DNA sequence: GGATATTATTTAACATGTTAATTTTATCAC
DNA sequence: GTGATAAAATTAACATGTTAAATAATATCC
């Protein structure tokens, strides 16, 4: 019975909010991968960490955090749980006692290798549905947006 | 001294992973808004909920969850904290006892109104840096990606 | 009209995000 | 060499993400 409340036209509507759209897009993509991740018993973030270690070999925590887009405090907990699962090994850097180094165990590598075909198939399906060139172009644009926002100084 | 570990070429590199790129993009955008949100003492998610309620008036929890892209269990907690801050009011729907209805309080509306100019300026700055038309095109493409992935059935 | 299924929300439990503070080790200046 | 500083990782504390289960109210079927 009550009429819709008035709203400030200076605020864009949440329907077209850039951060929310990026969130929804990520969710739509991840929904395709989630069944596979559930199957092998790792979370999305744990999977990212495993992949980064597969690509980079033994890496220090800061590098893993940067490449996997995970903040250091989260990564500390994730590495702990991955170690408890026997998927990664962690040791101190002898040359620089401040650093921790993480690497896949044999078990961890096997898990990646086993899941790789499924992962590739899911990505291929996304690429097929949306269009491969179109997807490449979209990712290039997103990359450009990131570059633009990070290079330019904040307006504060 | 150890050489880089071999990796499976079937897995794309994490550098070009679509989910990670969307995550980074969101982070790059939110970094611009974060100082303002910190200023007014609300989190990013709380801000989204407040904006949705400003746009939609009194809404049931499910609708807010959908529009703000927040899962119901998270929203329950967020609404509780917003109520404790005096920014929203919650009551039961008389026509359907299962539903909870949330609405901005006067304080909540004042907070939105006070922050609106800053919010608009930040968005305008992003638009200026990246290009307004380019940003519109990017958002249209992201929207198309979401539509594509949600409409098509899962391949499982 | 009462058993049953469905829907809306919440609770529970665990994982991660986020900021600030702390700890440990290196580095620099002198 | 020693004291101040900086860097890397962790811990702490609180907020949110995520899935499953529980709760409560409505809708449906016979």
PDB file of C-alpha atoms in Angstrom, chain A residues 7 11 14, chain B residues 37 40-57 59 64 68 70 75 78-79 81-83 85-89 103-105 107-113 115:
ATOM      1  CA  UNK A   7      15.746   8.067  -3.938  1.00  0.00           C
ATOM      2  CA  UNK A  11      23.548   7.434  -6.900  1.00  0.00           C
ATOM      3  CA  UNK A  14      22.560  -1.003  -7.767  1.00  0.00           C
TER       4      UNK A  14
ATOM      5  CA  UNK B  37      33.031   3.773   3.345  1.00  0.00           C
ATOM      6  CA  UNK B  40      31.048   6.764   7.290  1.00  0.00           C
ATOM      7  CA  UNK B  41      31.717   3.576   9.255  1.00  0.00           C
ATOM      8  CA  UNK B  42      30.041   0.912   7.150  1.00  0.00           C
ATOM      9  CA  UNK B  43      31.415  -2.055   5.280  1.00  0.00           C
ATOM     10  CA  UNK B  44      31.071  -2.517   1.561  1.00  0.00           C
ATOM     11  CA  UNK B  45      28.265  -5.037   1.989  1.00  0.00           C
ATOM     12  CA  UNK B  46      26.423  -2.898   4.504  1.00  0.00           C
ATOM     13  CA  UNK B  47      26.625  -0.050   2.008  1.00  0.00           C
ATOM     14  CA  UNK B  48      25.114  -2.222  -0.717  1.00  0.00           C
ATOM     15  CA  UNK B  49      22.215  -3.169   1.543  1.00  0.00           C
ATOM     16  CA  UNK B  50      21.570   0.443   2.478  1.00  0.00           C
ATOM     17  CA  UNK B  51      21.551   1.480  -1.174  1.00  0.00           C
ATOM     18  CA  UNK B  52      19.167  -1.309  -2.133  1.00  0.00           C
ATOM     19  CA  UNK B  53      16.787  -0.231   0.617  1.00  0.00           C
ATOM     20  CA  UNK B  54      17.103   3.391  -0.461  1.00  0.00           C
ATOM     21  CA  UNK B  55      16.159   2.436  -3.993  1.00  0.00           C
ATOM     22  CA  UNK B  56      13.433  -0.059  -3.173  1.00  0.00           C
ATOM     23  CA  UNK B  57      11.872   1.173   0.033  1.00  0.00           C
ATOM     24  CA  UNK B  59      11.733  -4.909   1.032  1.00  0.00           C
ATOM     25  CA  UNK B  64      17.420  -7.495  -0.696  1.00  0.00           C
ATOM     26  CA  UNK B  68      22.649  -6.703  -3.190  1.00  0.00           C
ATOM     27  CA  UNK B  70      24.514 -11.236  -0.763  1.00  0.00           C
ATOM     28  CA  UNK B  75      22.305 -10.852   5.070  1.00  0.00           C
ATOM     29  CA  UNK B  78      24.319  -7.743   8.205  1.00  0.00           C
ATOM     30  CA  UNK B  79      20.736  -6.657   8.885  1.00  0.00           C
ATOM     31  CA  UNK B  81      24.303  -5.164  12.721  1.00  0.00           C
ATOM     32  CA  UNK B  82      22.613  -2.424  10.686  1.00  0.00           C
ATOM     33  CA  UNK B  83      19.695  -2.532  13.071  1.00  0.00           C
ATOM     34  CA  UNK B  85      23.555   0.840  14.347  1.00  0.00           C
ATOM     35  CA  UNK B  86      20.075   2.301  14.025  1.00  0.00           C
ATOM     36  CA  UNK B  87      20.256   2.453  10.233  1.00  0.00           C
ATOM     37  CA  UNK B  88      17.475  -0.010   9.369  1.00  0.00           C
ATOM     38  CA  UNK B  89      14.215  -1.201  10.921  1.00  0.00           C
ATOM     39  CA  UNK B 103      13.513  -0.510   5.619  1.00  0.00           C
ATOM     40  CA  UNK B 104      15.830   2.442   6.154  1.00  0.00           C
ATOM     41  CA  UNK B 105      15.375   4.519   9.264  1.00  0.00           C
ATOM     42  CA  UNK B 107      19.244   7.972  10.258  1.00  0.00           C
ATOM     43  CA  UNK B 108      19.930   5.448   7.539  1.00  0.00           C
ATOM     44  CA  UNK B 109      18.484   7.690   4.881  1.00  0.00           C
ATOM     45  CA  UNK B 110      20.528  10.630   6.148  1.00  0.00           C
ATOM     46  CA  UNK B 111      23.684   8.554   5.915  1.00  0.00           C
ATOM     47  CA  UNK B 112      22.954   7.650   2.304  1.00  0.00           C
ATOM     48  CA  UNK B 113      22.136  11.225   1.411  1.00  0.00           C
ATOM     49  CA  UNK B 115      27.513  10.068   1.205  1.00  0.00           C
TER      50      UNK B 115
END
